[in-house]
Amino acid sequence: MSAIHITKNNFQEEVLHSDKPVLLDFWAPWCGPCRMVIPLLEEIAKERGDIKVAKINVDEEPELANQFKVMSIPTLMVIKDGKVVRQSMGARPKSQILAML
């Protein structure tokens, strides 16, 4: 499975009401560190069926970025049962992203 593109229209269903933990990436196409993280997230999405990997483009969905007080991108969050349980800012190696789960 690949990462899911999240908008305000599918956010409730795909993230808040997910039956699996969600690894959520706040990113933008112009962000160099974001582009470094995207292939790692796609790998994780394919390897881990026990989680959901999702991406929010902060330029297209500024309301969601504001809701989560995203000040820097990339910002990664792990959301379980509708609550943020872990968060990190900046590009990270795959091992550190996996350690968040």
mmCIF file of N, CA, C and O in Angstrom:
data_model
loop_
_atom_site.group_PDB
_atom_site.id
_atom_site.type_symbol
_atom_site.label_atom_id
_atom_site.label_comp_id
_atom_site.label_asym_id
_atom_site.label_seq_id
_atom_site.Cartn_x
_atom_site.Cartn_y
_atom_site.Cartn_z
ATOM 1 N N MET A 1 0.851 -1.183 0.000
ATOM 2 C CA MET A 1 0.000 0.000 0.000
ATOM 3 C C MET A 1 0.894 1.242 0.000
ATOM 4 O O MET A 1 1.961 1.257 0.603
ATOM 5 N N SER A 2 0.462 2.278 -0.660
ATOM 6 C CA SER A 2 1.249 3.510 -0.678
ATOM 7 C C SER A 2 0.625 4.530 0.272
ATOM 8 O O SER A 2 -0.466 4.341 0.791
ATOM 9 N N ALA A 3 1.347 5.619 0.480
ATOM 10 C CA ALA A 3 0.879 6.670 1.377
ATOM 11 C C ALA A 3 -0.408 7.286 0.830
ATOM 12 O O ALA A 3 -0.587 7.447 -0.373
ATOM 13 N N ILE A 4 -1.295 7.638 1.736
ATOM 14 C CA ILE A 4 -2.594 8.209 1.390
ATOM 15 C C ILE A 4 -2.497 9.725 1.410
ATOM 16 O O ILE A 4 -1.952 10.303 2.351
ATOM 17 N N HIS A 5 -3.045 10.366 0.387
ATOM 18 C CA HIS A 5 -3.096 11.827 0.330
ATOM 19 C C HIS A 5 -4.289 12.293 1.164
ATOM 20 O O HIS A 5 -5.431 11.907 0.895
ATOM 21 N N ILE A 6 -4.013 13.108 2.180
ATOM 22 C CA ILE A 6 -5.059 13.547 3.099
ATOM 23 C C ILE A 6 -5.481 14.981 2.786
ATOM 24 O O ILE A 6 -4.648 15.855 2.574
ATOM 25 N N THR A 7 -6.792 15.177 2.771
ATOM 26 C CA THR A 7 -7.380 16.516 2.629
ATOM 27 C C THR A 7 -8.349 16.716 3.796
ATOM 28 O O THR A 7 -8.632 15.768 4.546
ATOM 29 N N LYS A 8 -8.866 17.921 3.906
ATOM 30 C CA LYS A 8 -9.855 18.151 4.979
ATOM 31 C C LYS A 8 -11.090 17.288 4.764
ATOM 32 O O LYS A 8 -11.802 16.969 5.713
ATOM 33 N N ASN A 9 -11.334 16.854 3.528
ATOM 34 C CA ASN A 9 -12.511 16.032 3.232
ATOM 35 C C ASN A 9 -12.386 14.592 3.720
ATOM 36 O O ASN A 9 -13.389 13.971 4.059
ATOM 37 N N ASN A 10 -11.174 14.035 3.723
ATOM 38 C CA ASN A 10 -11.021 12.636 4.156
ATOM 39 C C ASN A 10 -10.264 12.503 5.478
ATOM 40 O O ASN A 10 -10.018 11.399 5.948
ATOM 41 N N PHE A 11 -9.904 13.621 6.095
ATOM 42 C CA PHE A 11 -9.099 13.605 7.319
ATOM 43 C C PHE A 11 -9.773 12.835 8.454
ATOM 44 O O PHE A 11 -9.151 11.984 9.088
ATOM 45 N N GLN A 12 -11.034 13.132 8.716
ATOM 46 C CA GLN A 12 -11.748 12.464 9.820
ATOM 47 C C GLN A 12 -11.716 10.945 9.655
ATOM 48 O O GLN A 12 -11.344 10.218 10.563
ATOM 49 N N GLU A 13 -12.117 10.493 8.471
ATOM 50 C CA GLU A 13 -12.219 9.052 8.226
ATOM 51 C C GLU A 13 -10.862 8.372 8.211
ATOM 52 O O GLU A 13 -10.652 7.346 8.855
ATOM 53 N N GLU A 14 -9.908 8.931 7.469
ATOM 54 C CA GLU A 14 -8.613 8.261 7.263
ATOM 55 C C GLU A 14 -7.649 8.389 8.445
ATOM 56 O O GLU A 14 -6.814 7.512 8.643
ATOM 57 N N VAL A 15 -7.759 9.482 9.206
ATOM 58 C CA VAL A 15 -6.801 9.710 10.289
ATOM 59 C C VAL A 15 -7.455 9.546 11.664
ATOM 60 O O VAL A 15 -7.085 8.674 12.435
ATOM 61 N N LEU A 16 -8.426 10.382 11.961
ATOM 62 C CA LEU A 16 -9.001 10.373 13.312
ATOM 63 C C LEU A 16 -9.759 9.092 13.629
ATOM 64 O O LEU A 16 -9.733 8.619 14.764
ATOM 65 N N HIS A 17 -10.424 8.502 12.641
ATOM 66 C CA HIS A 17 -11.210 7.293 12.881
ATOM 67 C C HIS A 17 -10.534 6.035 12.358
ATOM 68 O O HIS A 17 -11.191 4.996 12.216
ATOM 69 N N SER A 18 -9.240 6.104 12.114
ATOM 70 C CA SER A 18 -8.502 4.943 11.610
ATOM 71 C C SER A 18 -8.427 3.857 12.674
ATOM 72 O O SER A 18 -8.234 4.142 13.861
ATOM 73 N N ASP A 19 -8.577 2.599 12.242
ATOM 74 C CA ASP A 19 -8.431 1.493 13.180
ATOM 75 C C ASP A 19 -6.969 1.094 13.363
ATOM 76 O O ASP A 19 -6.658 0.243 14.187
ATOM 77 N N LYS A 20 -6.083 1.726 12.603
ATOM 78 C CA LYS A 20 -4.639 1.486 12.714
ATOM 79 C C LYS A 20 -3.955 2.785 13.129
ATOM 80 O O LYS A 20 -4.463 3.874 12.842
ATOM 81 N N PRO A 21 -2.765 2.699 13.760
ATOM 82 C CA PRO A 21 -1.993 3.924 13.991
ATOM 83 C C PRO A 21 -1.667 4.578 12.643
ATOM 84 O O PRO A 21 -1.459 3.889 11.638
ATOM 85 N N VAL A 22 -1.629 5.913 12.633
ATOM 86 C CA VAL A 22 -1.360 6.667 11.405
ATOM 87 C C VAL A 22 -0.049 7.421 11.549
ATOM 88 O O VAL A 22 0.136 8.173 12.507
ATOM 89 N N LEU A 23 0.857 7.194 10.604
ATOM 90 C CA LEU A 23 2.079 7.991 10.495
ATOM 91 C C LEU A 23 1.757 9.104 9.517
ATOM 92 O O LEU A 23 1.543 8.866 8.333
ATOM 93 N N LEU A 24 1.675 10.329 10.023
ATOM 94 C CA LEU A 24 1.204 11.469 9.255
ATOM 95 C C LEU A 24 2.366 12.404 8.957
ATOM 96 O O LEU A 24 3.096 12.819 9.859
ATOM 97 N N ASP A 25 2.543 12.727 7.675
ATOM 98 C CA ASP A 25 3.623 13.591 7.213
ATOM 99 C C ASP A 25 3.047 14.907 6.716
ATOM 100 O O ASP A 25 2.243 14.919 5.792
ATOM 101 N N PHE A 26 3.450 16.003 7.360
ATOM 102 C CA PHE A 26 3.109 17.347 6.875
ATOM 103 C C PHE A 26 4.267 17.793 6.004
ATOM 104 O O PHE A 26 5.415 17.855 6.478
ATOM 105 N N TRP A 27 4.006 18.100 4.738
ATOM 106 C CA TRP A 27 5.070 18.361 3.766
ATOM 107 C C TRP A 27 4.625 19.405 2.748
ATOM 108 O O TRP A 27 3.475 19.829 2.732
ATOM 109 N N ALA A 28 5.570 19.785 1.871
ATOM 110 C CA ALA A 28 5.264 20.643 0.719
ATOM 111 C C ALA A 28 6.218 20.265 -0.415
ATOM 112 O O ALA A 28 7.352 19.847 -0.158
ATOM 113 N N PRO A 29 5.774 20.399 -1.669
ATOM 114 C CA PRO A 29 6.597 19.983 -2.810
ATOM 115 C C PRO A 29 7.906 20.769 -2.943
ATOM 116 O O PRO A 29 8.882 20.247 -3.453
ATOM 117 N N TRP A 30 7.939 22.003 -2.471
ATOM 118 C CA TRP A 30 9.135 22.842 -2.597
ATOM 119 C C TRP A 30 10.155 22.595 -1.491
ATOM 120 O O TRP A 30 11.248 23.153 -1.504
ATOM 121 N N CYS A 31 9.828 21.759 -0.527
ATOM 122 C CA CYS A 31 10.667 21.523 0.661
ATOM 123 C C CYS A 31 11.656 20.383 0.387
ATOM 124 O O CYS A 31 11.258 19.235 0.227
ATOM 125 N N GLY A 32 12.944 20.716 0.317
ATOM 126 C CA GLY A 32 13.980 19.711 0.052
ATOM 127 C C GLY A 32 13.995 18.570 1.058
ATOM 128 O O GLY A 32 13.975 17.396 0.667
ATOM 129 N N PRO A 33 14.040 18.853 2.370
ATOM 130 C CA PRO A 33 14.014 17.760 3.350
ATOM 131 C C PRO A 33 12.757 16.900 3.244
ATOM 132 O O PRO A 33 12.808 15.697 3.455
ATOM 133 N N CYS A 34 11.633 17.519 2.881
ATOM 134 C CA CYS A 34 10.391 16.751 2.696
ATOM 135 C C CYS A 34 10.561 15.737 1.575
ATOM 136 O O CYS A 34 10.128 14.586 1.689
ATOM 137 N N ARG A 35 11.189 16.163 0.487
ATOM 138 C CA ARG A 35 11.387 15.262 -0.659
ATOM 139 C C ARG A 35 12.334 14.120 -0.303
ATOM 140 O O ARG A 35 12.253 13.051 -0.896
ATOM 141 N N MET A 36 13.225 14.332 0.667
ATOM 142 C CA MET A 36 14.118 13.254 1.102
ATOM 143 C C MET A 36 13.354 12.206 1.922
ATOM 144 O O MET A 36 13.682 11.026 1.883
ATOM 145 N N VAL A 37 12.351 12.636 2.657
ATOM 146 C CA VAL A 37 11.586 11.742 3.536
ATOM 147 C C VAL A 37 10.541 10.930 2.772
ATOM 148 O O VAL A 37 10.257 9.784 3.129
ATOM 149 N N ILE A 38 9.992 11.490 1.705
ATOM 150 C CA ILE A 38 8.888 10.836 0.981
ATOM 151 C C ILE A 38 9.214 9.399 0.543
ATOM 152 O O ILE A 38 8.405 8.498 0.784
ATOM 153 N N PRO A 39 10.387 9.124 -0.071
ATOM 154 C CA PRO A 39 10.647 7.720 -0.453
ATOM 155 C C PRO A 39 10.709 6.778 0.749
ATOM 156 O O PRO A 39 10.295 5.626 0.658
ATOM 157 N N LEU A 40 11.181 7.281 1.884
ATOM 158 C CA LEU A 40 11.235 6.449 3.092
ATOM 159 C C LEU A 40 9.825 6.114 3.571
ATOM 160 O O LEU A 40 9.545 4.977 3.958
ATOM 161 N N LEU A 41 8.950 7.104 3.518
ATOM 162 C CA LEU A 41 7.567 6.869 3.935
ATOM 163 C C LEU A 41 6.862 5.900 2.996
ATOM 164 O O LEU A 41 6.070 5.061 3.445
ATOM 165 N N GLU A 42 7.149 5.999 1.701
ATOM 166 C CA GLU A 42 6.555 5.058 0.745
ATOM 167 C C GLU A 42 7.033 3.629 1.029
ATOM 168 O O GLU A 42 6.257 2.678 0.952
ATOM 169 N N GLU A 43 8.332 3.478 1.368
ATOM 170 C CA GLU A 43 8.857 2.155 1.735
ATOM 171 C C GLU A 43 8.135 1.615 2.960
ATOM 172 O O GLU A 43 7.725 0.454 2.988
ATOM 173 N N ILE A 44 7.999 2.457 3.976
ATOM 174 C CA ILE A 44 7.332 2.043 5.210
ATOM 175 C C ILE A 44 5.888 1.654 4.918
ATOM 176 O O ILE A 44 5.389 0.650 5.431
ATOM 177 N N ALA A 45 5.203 2.425 4.073
ATOM 178 C CA ALA A 45 3.813 2.124 3.722
ATOM 179 C C ALA A 45 3.700 0.743 3.068
ATOM 180 O O ALA A 45 2.741 0.009 3.325
ATOM 181 N N LYS A 46 4.670 0.387 2.240
ATOM 182 C CA LYS A 46 4.634 -0.913 1.560
ATOM 183 C C LYS A 46 5.000 -2.058 2.513
ATOM 184 O O LYS A 46 4.493 -3.165 2.382
ATOM 185 N N GLU A 47 5.906 -1.785 3.462
ATOM 186 C CA GLU A 47 6.410 -2.838 4.352
ATOM 187 C C GLU A 47 5.520 -3.110 5.559
ATOM 188 O O GLU A 47 5.515 -4.215 6.082
ATOM 189 N N ARG A 48 4.794 -2.100 5.999
ATOM 190 C CA ARG A 48 4.063 -2.223 7.268
ATOM 191 C C ARG A 48 2.552 -2.167 7.047
ATOM 192 O O ARG A 48 1.972 -1.102 6.913
ATOM 193 N N GLY A 49 1.922 -3.331 7.046
ATOM 194 C CA GLY A 49 0.475 -3.376 6.887
ATOM 195 C C GLY A 49 -0.275 -3.041 8.165
ATOM 196 O O GLY A 49 -1.484 -2.863 8.156
ATOM 197 N N ASP A 50 0.465 -2.963 9.280
ATOM 198 C CA ASP A 50 -0.175 -2.712 10.573
ATOM 199 C C ASP A 50 -0.361 -1.225 10.872
ATOM 200 O O ASP A 50 -0.927 -0.870 11.904
ATOM 201 N N ILE A 51 0.119 -0.363 9.974
ATOM 202 C CA ILE A 51 -0.055 1.083 10.157
ATOM 203 C C ILE A 51 -0.557 1.694 8.855
ATOM 204 O O ILE A 51 -0.529 1.057 7.805
ATOM 205 N N LYS A 52 -0.992 2.940 8.953
ATOM 206 C CA LYS A 52 -1.403 3.699 7.777
ATOM 207 C C LYS A 52 -0.433 4.862 7.643
ATOM 208 O O LYS A 52 -0.134 5.535 8.634
ATOM 209 N N VAL A 53 0.089 5.084 6.446
ATOM 210 C CA VAL A 53 0.974 6.220 6.187
ATOM 211 C C VAL A 53 0.181 7.235 5.374
ATOM 212 O O VAL A 53 -0.427 6.888 4.365
ATOM 213 N N ALA A 54 0.205 8.480 5.843
ATOM 214 C CA ALA A 54 -0.602 9.518 5.206
ATOM 215 C C ALA A 54 0.209 10.806 5.083
ATOM 216 O O ALA A 54 1.093 11.074 5.893
ATOM 217 N N LYS A 55 -0.109 11.599 4.040
ATOM 218 C CA LYS A 55 0.609 12.848 3.784
ATOM 219 C C LYS A 55 -0.378 13.998 3.656
ATOM 220 O O LYS A 55 -1.425 13.848 3.035
ATOM 221 N N ILE A 56 0.003 15.130 4.248
ATOM 222 C CA ILE A 56 -0.786 16.355 4.111
ATOM 223 C C ILE A 56 0.107 17.427 3.509
ATOM 224 O O ILE A 56 1.130 17.797 4.104
ATOM 225 N N ASN A 57 -0.270 17.923 2.342
ATOM 226 C CA ASN A 57 0.445 19.026 1.703
ATOM 227 C C ASN A 57 0.000 20.309 2.403
ATOM 228 O O ASN A 57 -1.163 20.701 2.314
ATOM 229 N N VAL A 58 0.928 20.969 3.113
ATOM 230 C CA VAL A 58 0.554 22.144 3.914
ATOM 231 C C VAL A 58 0.122 23.319 3.051
ATOM 232 O O VAL A 58 -0.616 24.190 3.527
ATOM 233 N N ASP A 59 0.563 23.377 1.800
ATOM 234 C CA ASP A 59 0.125 24.453 0.905
ATOM 235 C C ASP A 59 -1.328 24.276 0.488
ATOM 236 O O ASP A 59 -2.060 25.244 0.323
ATOM 237 N N GLU A 60 -1.739 23.024 0.308
ATOM 238 C CA GLU A 60 -3.114 22.737 -0.110
ATOM 239 C C GLU A 60 -4.078 22.661 1.062
ATOM 240 O O GLU A 60 -5.279 22.858 0.888
ATOM 241 N N GLU A 61 -3.570 22.343 2.252
ATOM 242 C CA GLU A 61 -4.425 22.149 3.431
ATOM 243 C C GLU A 61 -3.903 22.958 4.627
ATOM 244 O O GLU A 61 -3.555 22.406 5.674
ATOM 245 N N PRO A 62 -3.864 24.291 4.503
ATOM 246 C CA PRO A 62 -3.322 25.100 5.609
ATOM 247 C C PRO A 62 -4.142 24.981 6.899
ATOM 248 O O PRO A 62 -3.593 25.111 7.988
ATOM 249 N N GLU A 63 -5.441 24.691 6.777
ATOM 250 C CA GLU A 63 -6.272 24.554 7.985
ATOM 251 C C GLU A 63 -5.805 23.380 8.836
ATOM 252 O O GLU A 63 -5.753 23.471 10.066
ATOM 253 N N LEU A 64 -5.472 22.265 8.184
ATOM 254 C CA LEU A 64 -5.000 21.095 8.934
ATOM 255 C C LEU A 64 -3.635 21.368 9.556
ATOM 256 O O LEU A 64 -3.376 20.975 10.694
ATOM 257 N N ALA A 65 -2.763 22.061 8.822
ATOM 258 C CA ALA A 65 -1.450 22.411 9.378
ATOM 259 C C ALA A 65 -1.624 23.308 10.599
ATOM 260 O O ALA A 65 -0.953 23.117 11.623
ATOM 261 N N ASN A 66 -2.541 24.259 10.523
ATOM 262 C CA ASN A 66 -2.809 25.146 11.658
ATOM 263 C C ASN A 66 -3.421 24.387 12.830
ATOM 264 O O ASN A 66 -3.075 24.636 13.982
ATOM 265 N N GLN A 67 -4.315 23.480 12.533
ATOM 266 C CA GLN A 67 -4.969 22.690 13.584
ATOM 267 C C GLN A 67 -3.936 21.941 14.425
ATOM 268 O O GLN A 67 -4.089 21.817 15.633
ATOM 269 N N PHE A 68 -2.869 21.456 13.776
ATOM 270 C CA PHE A 68 -1.832 20.703 14.480
ATOM 271 C C PHE A 68 -0.623 21.564 14.835
ATOM 272 O O PHE A 68 0.404 21.049 15.249
ATOM 273 N N LYS A 69 -0.756 22.886 14.646
ATOM 274 C CA LYS A 69 0.295 23.843 14.996
ATOM 275 C C LYS A 69 1.647 23.487 14.356
ATOM 276 O O LYS A 69 2.686 23.539 15.001
ATOM 277 N N VAL A 70 1.593 23.108 13.081
ATOM 278 C CA VAL A 70 2.810 22.775 12.338
ATOM 279 C C VAL A 70 3.546 24.069 12.002
ATOM 280 O O VAL A 70 3.011 24.926 11.305
ATOM 281 N N MET A 71 4.764 24.210 12.525
ATOM 282 C CA MET A 71 5.566 25.416 12.312
ATOM 283 C C MET A 71 6.733 25.172 11.363
ATOM 284 O O MET A 71 7.320 26.110 10.853
ATOM 285 N N SER A 72 7.078 23.913 11.178
ATOM 286 C CA SER A 72 8.244 23.549 10.374
ATOM 287 C C SER A 72 7.925 22.253 9.646
ATOM 288 O O SER A 72 7.218 21.399 10.188
ATOM 289 N N ILE A 73 8.422 22.133 8.419
ATOM 290 C CA ILE A 73 8.200 20.888 7.678
ATOM 291 C C ILE A 73 9.542 20.317 7.231
ATOM 292 O O ILE A 73 10.493 21.081 7.059
ATOM 293 N N PRO A 74 9.645 19.015 7.096
ATOM 294 C CA PRO A 74 8.591 18.039 7.369
ATOM 295 C C PRO A 74 8.335 17.882 8.866
ATOM 296 O O PRO A 74 9.264 17.947 9.668
ATOM 297 N N THR A 75 7.094 17.688 9.221
ATOM 298 C CA THR A 75 6.698 17.298 10.573
ATOM 299 C C THR A 75 6.011 15.956 10.461
ATOM 300 O O THR A 75 5.099 15.791 9.662
ATOM 301 N N LEU A 76 6.492 15.002 11.242
ATOM 302 C CA LEU A 76 5.899 13.666 11.280
ATOM 303 C C LEU A 76 5.173 13.493 12.605
ATOM 304 O O LEU A 76 5.699 13.881 13.651
ATOM 305 N N MET A 77 3.989 12.916 12.557
ATOM 306 C CA MET A 77 3.211 12.626 13.760
ATOM 307 C C MET A 77 2.698 11.203 13.694
ATOM 308 O O MET A 77 2.369 10.718 12.617
ATOM 309 N N VAL A 78 2.635 10.569 14.848
ATOM 310 C CA VAL A 78 1.971 9.279 14.956
ATOM 311 C C VAL A 78 0.678 9.529 15.712
ATOM 312 O O VAL A 78 0.686 10.087 16.817
ATOM 313 N N ILE A 79 -0.426 9.152 15.087
ATOM 314 C CA ILE A 79 -1.750 9.373 15.678
ATOM 315 C C ILE A 79 -2.387 8.017 15.941
ATOM 316 O O ILE A 79 -2.511 7.191 15.041
ATOM 317 N N LYS A 80 -2.756 7.813 17.207
ATOM 318 C CA LYS A 80 -3.450 6.579 17.606
ATOM 319 C C LYS A 80 -4.746 6.982 18.285
ATOM 320 O O LYS A 80 -4.750 7.866 19.144
ATOM 321 N N ASP A 81 -5.812 6.335 17.912
ATOM 322 C CA ASP A 81 -7.126 6.615 18.500
ATOM 323 C C ASP A 81 -7.467 8.106 18.457
ATOM 324 O O ASP A 81 -8.009 8.659 19.409
ATOM 325 N N GLY A 82 -7.082 8.765 17.359
ATOM 326 C CA GLY A 82 -7.411 10.169 17.169
ATOM 327 C C GLY A 82 -6.546 11.155 17.933
ATOM 328 O O GLY A 82 -6.810 12.344 17.907
ATOM 329 N N LYS A 83 -5.490 10.670 18.610
ATOM 330 C CA LYS A 83 -4.628 11.548 19.401
ATOM 331 C C LYS A 83 -3.175 11.449 18.938
ATOM 332 O O LYS A 83 -2.696 10.361 18.601
ATOM 333 N N VAL A 84 -2.475 12.579 18.957
ATOM 334 C CA VAL A 84 -1.048 12.589 18.618
ATOM 335 C C VAL A 84 -0.282 11.966 19.781
ATOM 336 O O VAL A 84 -0.367 12.434 20.915
ATOM 337 N N VAL A 85 0.456 10.890 19.497
ATOM 338 C CA VAL A 85 1.234 10.226 20.548
ATOM 339 C C VAL A 85 2.735 10.478 20.402
ATOM 340 O O VAL A 85 3.475 10.372 21.369
ATOM 341 N N ARG A 86 3.192 10.803 19.196
ATOM 342 C CA ARG A 86 4.597 11.151 18.960
ATOM 343 C C ARG A 86 4.668 12.166 17.842
ATOM 344 O O ARG A 86 3.825 12.184 16.953
ATOM 345 N N GLN A 87 5.738 12.980 17.884
ATOM 346 C CA GLN A 87 5.901 14.010 16.864
ATOM 347 C C GLN A 87 7.391 14.301 16.708
ATOM 348 O O GLN A 87 8.136 14.297 17.678
ATOM 349 N N SER A 88 7.809 14.559 15.478
ATOM 350 C CA SER A 88 9.185 14.999 15.227
ATOM 351 C C SER A 88 9.189 15.971 14.061
ATOM 352 O O SER A 88 8.336 15.899 13.180
ATOM 353 N N MET A 89 10.152 16.873 14.077
ATOM 354 C CA MET A 89 10.293 17.844 12.993
ATOM 355 C C MET A 89 11.627 17.610 12.301
ATOM 356 O O MET A 89 12.609 17.214 12.938
ATOM 357 N N GLY A 90 11.649 17.850 11.003
ATOM 358 C CA GLY A 90 12.873 17.701 10.229
ATOM 359 C C GLY A 90 12.998 16.311 9.631
ATOM 360 O O GLY A 90 12.314 15.376 10.038
ATOM 361 N N ALA A 91 13.882 16.220 8.641
ATOM 362 C CA ALA A 91 14.124 14.936 7.984
ATOM 363 C C ALA A 91 14.795 13.979 8.962
ATOM 364 O O ALA A 91 15.638 14.381 9.761
ATOM 365 N N ARG A 92 14.407 12.726 8.905
ATOM 366 C CA ARG A 92 14.944 11.682 9.773
ATOM 367 C C ARG A 92 15.271 10.461 8.929
ATOM 368 O O ARG A 92 14.598 10.182 7.941
ATOM 369 N N PRO A 93 16.271 9.680 9.352
ATOM 370 C CA PRO A 93 16.510 8.407 8.659
ATOM 371 C C PRO A 93 15.369 7.431 8.952
ATOM 372 O O PRO A 93 14.630 7.595 9.930
ATOM 373 N N LYS A 94 15.250 6.437 8.111
ATOM 374 C CA LYS A 94 14.166 5.464 8.222
ATOM 375 C C LYS A 94 14.128 4.821 9.615
ATOM 376 O O LYS A 94 13.054 4.644 10.183
ATOM 377 N N SER A 95 15.284 4.509 10.170
ATOM 378 C CA SER A 95 15.320 3.863 11.486
ATOM 379 C C SER A 95 14.679 4.728 12.562
ATOM 380 O O SER A 95 13.959 4.231 13.434
ATOM 381 N N GLN A 96 14.898 6.041 12.501
ATOM 382 C CA GLN A 96 14.289 6.929 13.491
ATOM 383 C C GLN A 96 12.800 7.089 13.264
ATOM 384 O O GLN A 96 12.030 7.227 14.218
ATOM 385 N N ILE A 97 12.378 7.063 12.006
ATOM 386 C CA ILE A 97 10.933 7.132 11.712
ATOM 387 C C ILE A 97 10.245 5.876 12.252
ATOM 388 O O ILE A 97 9.213 5.952 12.908
ATOM 389 N N LEU A 98 10.854 4.722 12.009
ATOM 390 C CA LEU A 98 10.284 3.463 12.505
ATOM 391 C C LEU A 98 10.239 3.430 14.031
ATOM 392 O O LEU A 98 9.316 2.891 14.620
ATOM 393 N N ALA A 99 11.247 4.031 14.666
ATOM 394 C CA ALA A 99 11.298 4.053 16.140
ATOM 395 C C ALA A 99 10.137 4.860 16.719
ATOM 396 O O ALA A 99 9.735 4.627 17.867
ATOM 397 N N MET A 100 9.581 5.796 15.950
ATOM 398 C CA MET A 100 8.426 6.573 16.420
ATOM 399 C C MET A 100 7.192 5.684 16.564
ATOM 400 O O MET A 100 6.299 5.978 17.357
ATOM 401 N N LEU A 101 7.137 4.622 15.770
ATOM 402 C CA LEU A 101 5.969 3.735 15.766
ATOM 403 C C LEU A 101 6.044 2.830 16.959
ATOM 404 O O LEU A 101 5.225 2.335 17.529
#
